[in-house]
Structures are given as C-alpha cells and as structure tokens.
Amino acid sequence: MSMRTLPLLFLNLGGEMLYILDQRLRAQNIPGDKARKVLNDIISTMFNRKFMEELFKPQELYSKKALRTVYDRLAHASIMRLNQASMDKLYDLMTMAFKYQVLLCPRPKDVLLVTFNHLDAIKGFIRDSPTILHQVDETFRQLTETYGGLSAGEFQLIRQTLLIFFQDLHIRVSIFLKDRVQNSSGRFVLPVSGPVPWGTEVPGLIRMFNNKGEEVKNVEFKHGGNYVTAPKEGSFELYGDRGLKLGTNIYKACRPLTCSEGTQDFQTQGDISTQLPRYSANRSVETHMSGASKNLTSQTQESIAPNPLAKEELNFLARLMGGMEIQKPSGPEPGFRLNLFTTDEEEEQAALTRPEELSYEVINIQATQDQQRNEALARIMGELEIMDQPRRSASKGDDLLAMMDEL
C-alpha cells in the first residue's frame, strides 16, 4: 500500500462534501451570508496549515470509521448541524462519487487532475476570501511538490490503495443509475468508448518484432469499442484546463430525476433540492453492500472485534484533530440544522431503516490510565470544544452536539 494516499483521499472526499453541502444550503433557502460563513469556516478548517502539514506526512490509510470521524468534525466546524442520518447520507455520497472518479481515471496519474478539479471548484466557493484562497493555493503547492515527481508505478500503487479502501462499497445513487453508469447491484459500469489515456494509442493493432527490435509484422484486430486519441494532456499547473470532467461538481447540472415513489419524472429547474442524487429504492434511502450476508457479517465482526490498529488510529486522529483549528462562533449568532433529505419524515425513516451494520457508531474513549496520554488528549479535546450555542429541545442536532461533547 502507498504511504502517500491519504492527502488525495481526504481532499477529494472533502471536495465532494462541499459540493453536496452547497447544494443543500441552496435547497433549504439558507440566507446567503450564513451559507457563505458555513462554507468559509469548513474550507478554512480543512486547509489549515498545521492540519495540512500533518496530513501530508507519509502514513498508511486508516479505517473508514477513523476518517469518518474527521469528516464528522469537519462538517460541524461552523454554525451548521447535521443529525446522524444526514451525516450518514453525506458520507455515503462522498465516498461513492470519489470511488467512481478513481475507477474512471484514464491513467493512474490522472487522480491528481481529479484533485485539482476539486481544488478549482473549492476556490470558486471562496473567491471573496483572499486569506482562505491563499490556504488552498498553498495546498496546491504541496500537492505539486509531493506528487509532481512520482513515477507511473507509484501513481498506480496510489490508485490501487484507493480502490482497496473502497472495496465492497456498493451504495446506489440515483444520478449514476439514471446515467447508466451504475447497475442495480451498486457496481459501476466502465465505458468501452471515448479517449484513451494520454500517450497511448487506440487499440486495434498488434506489432511483432524480431530479436533486433525491428518490426516484422503487424496484425489488426477488432476491439469492440469506440476509442479515440486523447486531444491533449490535462494541465498540472495552478491554473489551466485539466482535460477531464472527473472531480467537477455534478450537482450543478439540471436533469430529470424520479420522485421518491418512482411514479413520474419531472425536470429540475428551480428546485435545487431535487438535483441532489438520492438512493434509488422503494424508499428514499437504501444503502446496502453487494455480497449481502458475507460482507455484512464481516463488517459486524469488524465493529465488535478489537482493532489491532486502534492505538495507531487514535494517535492518527489525535494528530489530525490537534492541527484542526475549529472556527469558534463569535457573537450570539444561532446555528441551524441542515437536512440532506427532502423532508424530515424521510430523514427519520432513513435513520430507522438503515442497517445497523452500515452505521458509523461513535466510539467513547476513556483516557484515564496513562497520565501523559490523558493530558495530551485533554489538550486536543479542549481545542475541539465549540462555544455553547442556544439549544432547543426539539432540535434534531442536539444528539450530535451531545455526542461531540462526550469526545
């Protein structure tokens, strides 16, 4: 496994998270100043210098639960709150979108172009915030320094590490299903047409050489696809044409979507909420893995069995969260709850019907035995505290706020 995969995984998943949050902020008619504050706070936290320095250190990937904890914290770096069902859906959409992008990269090195597409879009969210723009540009420089000189083999190892991370994750998303790039089992359909990777030839010709390296014969064959030569290589500069659409914001395009009952189609023009991909099923949300019983059993065992990397993952989270400077709310500005579902009823139903094996449970850490470790964790947890905000008993974010207080 590659030790340089974590920055690419984090930045691309973070970019997808921002696309979705931007969509839902608009769909719920959140005032523009509040929406900008949420995105600015999250992006500022995400690209914090100390956080990036820790992220770019060579290290192995950790479990999905460990990374999920980081994104949970990141999504709540501002005045916005998500309850458990919405956070589950957000994370599922993030992971499936990036998995699709990794699978369709024409060549392993293009995962870097996908990352640059995400960074380009993120800069569009903060064009009026020069300080945060500088943070993103600095991360671009780190990416160029870290990955600019890697060989094709090293990029292939990174891509393979990412695919291992996403292995057995087959959540159905309606946009992918409607575009017929995902089938009913949740697996993606790879195309057999379009441009070939830059620097390669269109398949269809076999060349044979003698022991002197001279071509002595060639044979044509039918490849069954419709391939063309790539027009140009994508730009790896700070500004430029990346040459591919993977990693751009798919939630901006207006397209017909089926309503939750699956009875009719309608065109989405003004209602942005309907443009967000929803899980295609008889109910509005269904998250399942293919391989059913075997995979679910293995995930259940993973949740129950002691994790031999638990100490390393705890240290990993401590380092990352220690460098994550949360923007604390200033003044009496109240928070608000964001719903990733069309209605509150759908959100409640999703929380009740989601298989327990696919839920991301909160792990309570008791740091009382080792005094030195206790002090370090107390310092980190102190940095993660958010100033008290007005609490409403009816707020669905209360359970998540209580959860974070227990960390």
Short mmCIF file of C-alpha atoms in Angstrom, two decimals:
data_model
loop_
_atom_site.label_atom_id
_atom_site.label_comp_id
_atom_site.label_asym_id
_atom_site.label_seq_id
_atom_site.Cartn_x
_atom_site.Cartn_y
_atom_site.Cartn_z
CA MET A 1 0.00 0.00 0.00
CA SER A 2 1.15 3.53 -0.76
CA MET A 3 2.11 5.83 2.10
CA ARG A 4 1.16 8.90 0.06
CA THR A 5 -2.54 8.20 -0.48
CA LEU A 6 -4.13 9.97 2.49
CA PRO A 7 -3.88 13.60 1.22
CA LEU A 8 -5.54 12.68 -2.08
CA LEU A 9 -8.29 10.73 -0.34
CA PHE A 10 -9.00 13.49 2.17
CA LEU A 11 -9.01 16.38 -0.31
CA ASN A 12 -11.19 14.66 -2.89
CA LEU A 13 -13.73 13.45 -0.34
CA GLY A 14 -13.70 16.91 1.20
CA GLY A 15 -14.39 18.46 -2.19
CA GLU A 16 -17.38 16.18 -2.73
CA MET A 17 -18.66 17.06 0.74
CA LEU A 18 -18.54 20.77 -0.11
CA TYR A 19 -20.44 20.19 -3.38
CA ILE A 20 -23.25 18.45 -1.51
CA LEU A 21 -23.41 20.95 1.34
CA ASP A 22 -23.51 23.86 -1.11
CA GLN A 23 -26.41 22.16 -2.88
CA ARG A 24 -28.40 21.60 0.29
CA LEU A 25 -27.74 25.10 1.64
CA ARG A 26 -29.31 26.47 -1.52
CA ALA A 27 -32.14 23.95 -1.47
CA GLN A 28 -33.16 24.88 2.06
CA ASN A 29 -33.03 28.59 1.22
CA ILE A 30 -30.40 29.31 3.87
CA PRO A 31 -29.57 33.06 3.75
CA GLY A 32 -26.55 33.82 1.61
CA ASP A 33 -24.43 35.24 4.41
CA LYS A 34 -24.97 32.17 6.59
CA ALA A 35 -24.28 29.80 3.68
CA ARG A 36 -21.04 31.61 2.87
CA LYS A 37 -20.00 31.51 6.51
CA VAL A 38 -20.56 27.75 6.68
CA LEU A 39 -18.52 27.06 3.54
CA ASN A 40 -15.79 29.53 4.51
CA ASP A 41 -15.46 28.05 8.01
CA ILE A 42 -15.31 24.47 6.72
CA ILE A 43 -12.82 25.27 3.95
CA SER A 44 -10.65 27.34 6.30
CA THR A 45 -10.57 24.44 8.77
CA MET A 46 -10.00 21.87 6.04
CA PHE A 47 -6.97 23.72 4.61
CA ASN A 48 -5.47 24.84 7.91
CA ARG A 49 -1.68 24.90 7.61
CA LYS A 50 -0.93 22.71 10.64
CA PHE A 51 -3.63 20.27 9.59
CA MET A 52 -2.18 20.01 6.07
CA GLU A 53 1.34 19.50 7.40
CA GLU A 54 0.14 16.56 9.47
CA LEU A 55 -1.91 15.19 6.58
CA PHE A 56 0.97 15.22 4.09
CA LYS A 57 3.30 13.20 6.31
CA PRO A 58 3.83 9.71 4.79
CA GLN A 59 1.41 7.34 6.54
CA GLU A 60 -0.88 4.43 5.84
CA LEU A 61 -4.60 4.76 5.34
CA TYR A 62 -6.71 4.02 8.37
CA SER A 63 -10.20 2.60 8.71
CA LYS A 64 -13.34 4.17 7.28
CA LYS A 65 -14.55 4.85 10.82
CA ALA A 66 -11.44 6.83 11.66
CA LEU A 67 -11.75 9.00 8.56
CA ARG A 68 -15.49 9.34 9.09
CA THR A 69 -14.76 10.87 12.50
CA VAL A 70 -12.59 13.54 10.87
CA TYR A 71 -15.31 14.44 8.33
CA ASP A 72 -17.96 14.47 11.04
CA ARG A 73 -15.90 17.00 12.92
CA LEU A 74 -15.15 18.97 9.77
CA ALA A 75 -18.81 19.22 8.75
CA HIS A 76 -19.57 20.77 12.15
CA ALA A 77 -16.76 23.33 12.06
CA SER A 78 -19.29 26.15 11.69
CA ILE A 79 -22.82 27.02 12.79
CA MET A 80 -24.43 24.23 10.74
CA ARG A 81 -25.55 20.94 12.30
CA LEU A 82 -26.35 17.56 10.75
CA ASN A 83 -28.05 14.71 12.53
CA GLN A 84 -26.83 11.12 12.23
CA ALA A 85 -29.00 10.11 9.26
CA SER A 86 -28.00 13.14 7.19
CA MET A 87 -24.33 12.68 8.08
CA ASP A 88 -24.53 9.03 7.02
CA LYS A 89 -26.04 10.02 3.69
CA LEU A 90 -23.48 12.78 3.18
CA TYR A 91 -20.58 10.39 3.77
CA ASP A 92 -22.10 7.72 1.51
CA LEU A 93 -22.49 10.20 -1.36
CA MET A 94 -18.95 11.48 -0.89
CA THR A 95 -17.38 8.04 -0.99
CA MET A 96 -19.35 6.74 -3.96
CA ALA A 97 -18.64 9.83 -6.05
CA PHE A 98 -14.89 9.62 -5.49
CA LYS A 99 -14.86 5.86 -6.00
CA TYR A 100 -16.47 6.44 -9.40
CA GLN A 101 -13.83 9.03 -10.26
CA VAL A 102 -10.94 6.76 -9.28
CA LEU A 103 -12.37 3.89 -11.33
CA LEU A 104 -12.74 6.05 -14.43
CA CYS A 105 -9.37 7.79 -14.31
CA PRO A 106 -7.82 7.11 -17.75
CA ARG A 107 -4.40 6.62 -16.15
CA PRO A 108 -3.29 6.47 -12.50
CA LYS A 109 -1.64 9.91 -12.62
CA ASP A 110 -4.98 11.49 -13.53
CA VAL A 111 -6.17 11.11 -9.92
CA LEU A 112 -4.05 14.21 -9.35
CA LEU A 113 -6.03 16.06 -12.03
CA VAL A 114 -9.25 14.97 -10.30
CA THR A 115 -7.88 16.50 -7.10
CA PHE A 116 -7.06 19.75 -8.93
CA ASN A 117 -10.62 19.85 -10.29
CA HIS A 118 -11.89 19.71 -6.72
CA LEU A 119 -9.50 22.46 -5.62
CA ASP A 120 -10.50 24.65 -8.57
CA ALA A 121 -14.17 24.33 -7.59
CA ILE A 122 -13.40 24.97 -3.92
CA LYS A 123 -11.67 28.22 -4.87
CA GLY A 124 -14.90 29.24 -6.57
CA PHE A 125 -16.69 28.99 -3.22
CA ILE A 126 -14.22 31.37 -1.53
CA ARG A 127 -13.33 33.80 -4.31
CA ASP A 128 -14.11 36.72 -1.96
CA SER A 129 -11.90 35.42 0.86
CA PRO A 130 -8.23 36.04 -0.09
CA THR A 131 -6.86 34.54 3.14
CA ILE A 132 -8.60 31.22 2.60
CA LEU A 133 -7.69 31.30 -1.11
CA HIS A 134 -4.06 31.53 -0.08
CA GLN A 135 -4.51 28.42 2.10
CA VAL A 136 -5.90 26.46 -0.86
CA ASP A 137 -3.11 27.68 -3.17
CA GLU A 138 -0.56 26.60 -0.57
CA THR A 139 -2.11 23.13 -0.53
CA PHE A 140 -1.87 23.07 -4.34
CA ARG A 141 1.84 23.81 -3.99
CA GLN A 142 2.24 20.94 -1.50
CA LEU A 143 0.45 18.59 -3.89
CA THR A 144 2.74 19.62 -6.74
CA GLU A 145 5.85 19.12 -4.62
CA THR A 146 4.70 15.78 -3.22
CA TYR A 147 3.27 14.15 -6.34
CA GLY A 148 4.84 16.03 -9.26
CA GLY A 149 7.90 13.80 -9.44
CA LEU A 150 6.27 10.42 -8.82
CA SER A 151 6.59 7.68 -11.42
CA ALA A 152 3.70 5.94 -13.18
CA GLY A 153 4.28 2.92 -10.96
CA GLU A 154 3.96 4.98 -7.78
CA PHE A 155 0.70 6.51 -9.02
CA GLN A 156 -0.56 3.04 -9.84
CA LEU A 157 0.15 1.99 -6.26
CA ILE A 158 -1.77 5.04 -5.00
CA ARG A 159 -4.72 4.17 -7.22
CA GLN A 160 -4.64 0.56 -6.06
CA THR A 161 -4.60 1.70 -2.42
CA LEU A 162 -7.66 3.87 -3.04
CA LEU A 163 -9.52 1.02 -4.72
CA ILE A 164 -8.74 -1.27 -1.78
CA PHE A 165 -10.16 1.38 0.55
CA PHE A 166 -13.41 1.49 -1.48
CA GLN A 167 -13.62 -2.28 -1.98
CA ASP A 168 -17.06 -3.83 -1.27
CA LEU A 169 -18.69 -0.38 -1.07
CA HIS A 170 -21.65 -0.51 -3.49
CA ILE A 171 -24.17 2.15 -2.48
CA ARG A 172 -26.71 3.02 -5.18
CA VAL A 173 -27.01 6.68 -6.19
CA SER A 174 -29.81 7.79 -8.48
CA ILE A 175 -27.75 10.11 -10.71
CA PHE A 176 -25.38 7.24 -11.50
CA LEU A 177 -28.27 4.84 -12.04
CA LYS A 178 -30.07 7.24 -14.40
CA ASP A 179 -26.91 7.83 -16.40
CA ARG A 180 -26.49 4.04 -16.55
CA VAL A 181 -23.00 4.15 -15.13
CA GLN A 182 -24.12 2.11 -12.11
CA ASN A 183 -26.20 -1.05 -12.14
CA SER A 184 -28.83 -2.24 -9.68
CA SER A 185 -26.25 -4.04 -7.53
CA GLY A 186 -24.40 -0.77 -6.94
CA ARG A 187 -21.42 -1.67 -9.12
CA PHE A 188 -20.13 0.83 -11.65
CA VAL A 189 -20.16 0.19 -15.40
CA LEU A 190 -16.86 1.02 -17.08
CA PRO A 191 -17.12 2.54 -20.59
CA VAL A 192 -15.70 0.92 -23.72
CA SER A 193 -15.54 4.15 -25.69
CA GLY A 194 -14.08 7.63 -25.53
CA PRO A 195 -10.49 8.92 -25.44
CA VAL A 196 -7.70 6.56 -24.48
CA PRO A 197 -5.17 7.64 -21.83
CA TRP A 198 -2.78 10.39 -22.90
CA GLY A 199 0.35 8.99 -24.51
CA THR A 200 -1.27 5.73 -25.62
CA GLU A 201 -2.61 4.57 -28.97
CA VAL A 202 -6.10 3.49 -29.91
CA PRO A 203 -6.26 -0.32 -29.56
CA GLY A 204 -6.63 -2.48 -32.66
CA LEU A 205 -3.09 -3.24 -33.82
CA ILE A 206 -0.60 -5.89 -32.69
CA ARG A 207 3.04 -5.33 -33.67
CA MET A 208 5.63 -8.12 -33.69
CA PHE A 209 9.39 -7.53 -33.55
CA ASN A 210 12.46 -9.64 -34.16
CA ASN A 211 15.41 -10.03 -31.82
CA LYS A 212 16.95 -6.87 -33.29
CA GLY A 213 13.96 -4.75 -32.32
CA GLU A 214 12.75 -4.39 -35.89
CA GLU A 215 9.04 -4.61 -36.64
CA VAL A 216 8.45 -7.58 -38.86
CA LYS A 217 4.70 -7.99 -38.79
CA ASN A 218 1.52 -6.35 -37.59
CA VAL A 219 -1.97 -7.73 -37.19
CA GLU A 220 -5.18 -5.76 -36.80
CA PHE A 221 -7.99 -6.91 -34.54
CA LYS A 222 -11.46 -5.70 -33.58
CA HIS A 223 -11.55 -4.35 -30.05
CA GLY A 224 -15.33 -3.91 -29.83
CA GLY A 225 -15.16 -0.33 -28.55
CA ASN A 226 -15.26 3.18 -29.96
CA TYR A 227 -11.99 4.74 -28.85
CA VAL A 228 -10.32 7.96 -29.95
CA THR A 229 -6.93 9.52 -29.28
CA ALA A 230 -6.79 11.93 -26.33
CA PRO A 231 -6.73 15.50 -27.73
CA LYS A 232 -4.27 16.81 -25.12
CA GLU A 233 -2.89 16.21 -21.66
CA GLY A 234 -4.56 17.93 -18.74
CA SER A 235 -2.74 20.82 -17.09
CA PHE A 236 -0.97 20.24 -13.78
CA GLU A 237 -0.36 23.97 -13.27
CA LEU A 238 -2.11 26.19 -10.72
CA TYR A 239 -4.44 27.46 -13.45
CA GLY A 240 -5.29 25.55 -16.60
CA ASP A 241 -7.54 23.11 -18.40
CA ARG A 242 -7.48 19.81 -16.52
CA GLY A 243 -8.64 17.96 -19.62
CA LEU A 244 -11.26 15.82 -17.87
CA LYS A 245 -14.55 16.35 -16.06
CA LEU A 246 -13.97 13.88 -13.25
CA GLY A 247 -13.94 15.77 -9.95
CA THR A 248 -16.13 18.65 -11.11
CA ASN A 249 -19.44 19.47 -9.43
CA ILE A 250 -22.06 17.03 -10.78
CA TYR A 251 -24.82 18.57 -8.65
CA LYS A 252 -24.95 21.79 -10.66
CA ALA A 253 -26.43 20.31 -13.83
CA CYS A 254 -30.22 20.36 -14.25
CA ARG A 255 -31.54 16.93 -15.13
CA PRO A 256 -34.77 14.95 -14.83
CA LEU A 257 -34.98 12.97 -11.60
CA THR A 258 -37.54 10.46 -10.45
CA CYS A 259 -39.56 11.35 -7.37
CA SER A 260 -39.18 9.17 -4.29
CA GLU A 261 -42.17 6.97 -5.15
CA GLY A 262 -40.79 6.35 -8.64
CA THR A 263 -44.12 7.21 -10.30
CA GLN A 264 -43.20 10.14 -12.53
CA ASP A 265 -40.34 12.20 -13.94
CA PHE A 266 -40.02 15.94 -13.71
CA GLN A 267 -37.47 18.50 -14.88
CA THR A 268 -35.45 20.22 -12.17
CA GLN A 269 -35.11 23.90 -12.92
CA GLY A 270 -35.87 25.94 -9.82
CA ASP A 271 -35.98 23.30 -7.08
CA ILE A 272 -32.33 22.61 -6.43
CA SER A 273 -33.11 20.02 -3.75
CA THR A 274 -34.29 17.54 -6.38
CA GLN A 275 -30.95 17.71 -8.16
CA LEU A 276 -29.15 16.04 -5.29
CA PRO A 277 -28.63 12.33 -6.02
CA ARG A 278 -30.80 10.15 -3.86
CA TYR A 279 -30.56 6.44 -3.28
CA SER A 280 -32.72 4.58 -5.77
CA ALA A 281 -35.01 2.19 -3.96
CA ASN A 282 -38.63 1.70 -2.96
CA ARG A 283 -37.91 4.01 -0.06
CA SER A 284 -35.98 7.24 -0.44
CA VAL A 285 -32.77 5.85 1.05
CA GLU A 286 -31.24 2.44 0.75
CA THR A 287 -27.61 1.73 1.50
CA HIS A 288 -26.58 -1.86 1.02
CA MET A 289 -23.48 -3.73 0.08
CA SER A 290 -23.37 -6.44 -2.54
CA GLY A 291 -22.35 -9.82 -1.32
CA ALA A 292 -25.07 -9.38 1.30
CA SER A 293 -24.62 -11.73 4.21
CA LYS A 294 -20.89 -12.34 3.91
CA ASN A 295 -19.94 -8.68 3.71
CA LEU A 296 -22.43 -7.57 6.36
CA THR A 297 -21.18 -10.27 8.70
CA SER A 298 -17.59 -9.21 8.18
CA GLN A 299 -18.49 -5.58 8.88
CA THR A 300 -20.34 -6.55 12.03
CA GLN A 301 -17.31 -8.51 13.19
CA GLU A 302 -15.12 -5.51 12.42
CA SER A 303 -17.33 -3.35 14.63
CA ILE A 304 -17.24 -5.82 17.54
CA ALA A 305 -13.77 -7.34 17.36
CA PRO A 306 -10.83 -5.41 18.89
CA ASN A 307 -8.96 -3.46 16.26
CA PRO A 308 -5.20 -4.16 16.36
CA LEU A 309 -4.61 -0.70 14.87
CA ALA A 310 -6.80 1.05 17.44
CA LYS A 311 -3.86 2.72 19.14
CA GLU A 312 -2.40 3.89 15.82
CA GLU A 313 -5.78 5.18 14.68
CA LEU A 314 -6.25 7.04 17.96
CA ASN A 315 -2.84 8.64 17.55
CA PHE A 316 -3.69 9.46 13.93
CA LEU A 317 -6.93 11.19 14.92
CA ALA A 318 -5.22 12.97 17.79
CA ARG A 319 -2.59 14.41 15.44
CA LEU A 320 -5.10 15.40 12.78
CA MET A 321 -7.66 16.92 15.14
CA GLY A 322 -4.92 18.59 17.13
CA GLY A 323 -4.00 20.52 13.99
CA MET A 324 -7.60 21.22 13.04
CA GLU A 325 -8.32 24.72 14.28
CA ILE A 326 -12.09 24.96 14.61
CA GLN A 327 -13.50 28.39 13.94
CA LYS A 328 -15.44 29.21 17.09
CA PRO A 329 -18.64 31.18 16.59
CA SER A 330 -18.39 34.82 17.55
CA GLY A 331 -21.40 36.61 18.95
CA PRO A 332 -24.90 35.32 19.56
CA GLU A 333 -25.43 34.05 16.00
CA PRO A 334 -27.67 30.96 16.24
CA GLY A 335 -26.87 27.70 14.50
CA PHE A 336 -29.16 25.86 12.11
CA ARG A 337 -29.81 22.27 11.09
CA LEU A 338 -29.20 21.08 7.53
CA ASN A 339 -31.26 18.19 6.18
CA LEU A 340 -29.93 16.08 3.29
CA PHE A 341 -33.36 14.57 2.72
CA THR A 342 -36.38 16.12 1.05
CA THR A 343 -38.45 16.07 4.26
CA ASP A 344 -37.90 15.49 7.96
CA GLU A 345 -40.06 12.36 7.68
CA GLU A 346 -37.69 10.86 5.09
CA GLU A 347 -34.75 11.65 7.35
CA GLU A 348 -36.37 9.95 10.33
CA GLN A 349 -37.33 6.93 8.23
CA ALA A 350 -33.77 6.64 6.92
CA ALA A 351 -32.40 6.62 10.46
CA LEU A 352 -34.80 3.81 11.41
CA THR A 353 -34.31 1.65 8.32
CA ARG A 354 -30.55 1.94 7.82
CA PRO A 355 -28.92 -1.43 8.57
CA GLU A 356 -27.00 -1.35 11.81
CA GLU A 357 -24.00 -2.90 10.08
CA LEU A 358 -23.71 0.16 7.83
CA SER A 359 -23.97 2.77 10.57
CA TYR A 360 -20.93 4.55 11.90
CA GLU A 361 -21.05 4.22 15.64
CA VAL A 362 -19.42 6.68 17.98
CA ILE A 363 -16.51 5.32 19.98
CA ASN A 364 -16.16 6.69 23.50
CA ILE A 365 -12.52 6.89 24.54
CA GLN A 366 -11.65 6.58 28.22
CA ALA A 367 -8.29 8.28 28.64
CA THR A 368 -7.77 7.88 32.38
CA GLN A 369 -4.98 5.33 32.80
CA ASP A 370 -1.95 6.96 31.27
CA GLN A 371 -1.44 10.42 32.76
CA GLN A 372 0.70 11.72 29.92
CA ARG A 373 -1.72 10.46 27.28
CA ASN A 374 -4.62 11.82 29.32
CA GLU A 375 -3.07 15.29 29.34
CA ALA A 376 -2.41 15.21 25.60
CA LEU A 377 -5.95 14.10 24.80
CA ALA A 378 -7.38 16.66 27.21
CA ARG A 379 -5.49 19.38 25.37
CA ILE A 380 -6.74 18.15 21.99
CA MET A 381 -10.32 17.76 23.18
CA GLY A 382 -10.13 21.24 24.66
CA GLU A 383 -9.16 22.61 21.25
CA LEU A 384 -12.14 20.85 19.71
CA GLU A 385 -14.72 22.37 22.07
CA ILE A 386 -17.27 24.66 20.48
CA MET A 387 -18.70 27.56 22.44
CA ASP A 388 -22.14 26.91 23.80
CA GLN A 389 -24.90 27.89 21.44
CA PRO A 390 -28.62 28.25 22.14
CA ARG A 391 -30.04 24.77 22.44
CA ARG A 392 -33.56 23.82 21.57
CA SER A 393 -35.02 20.63 22.93
CA ALA A 394 -36.74 19.99 19.63
CA SER A 395 -33.59 20.34 17.56
CA LYS A 396 -32.52 17.17 15.82
CA GLY A 397 -28.89 18.32 16.10
CA ASP A 398 -28.94 18.02 19.87
CA ASP A 399 -27.98 14.36 19.79
CA LEU A 400 -24.93 15.12 17.63
CA LEU A 401 -23.90 18.04 19.81
CA ALA A 402 -24.17 15.80 22.85
CA MET A 403 -22.08 13.21 21.07
CA MET A 404 -19.31 15.69 20.35
CA ASP A 405 -19.33 16.84 23.99
CA GLU A 406 -18.59 13.26 25.02
CA LEU A 407 -15.38 13.08 22.97
#
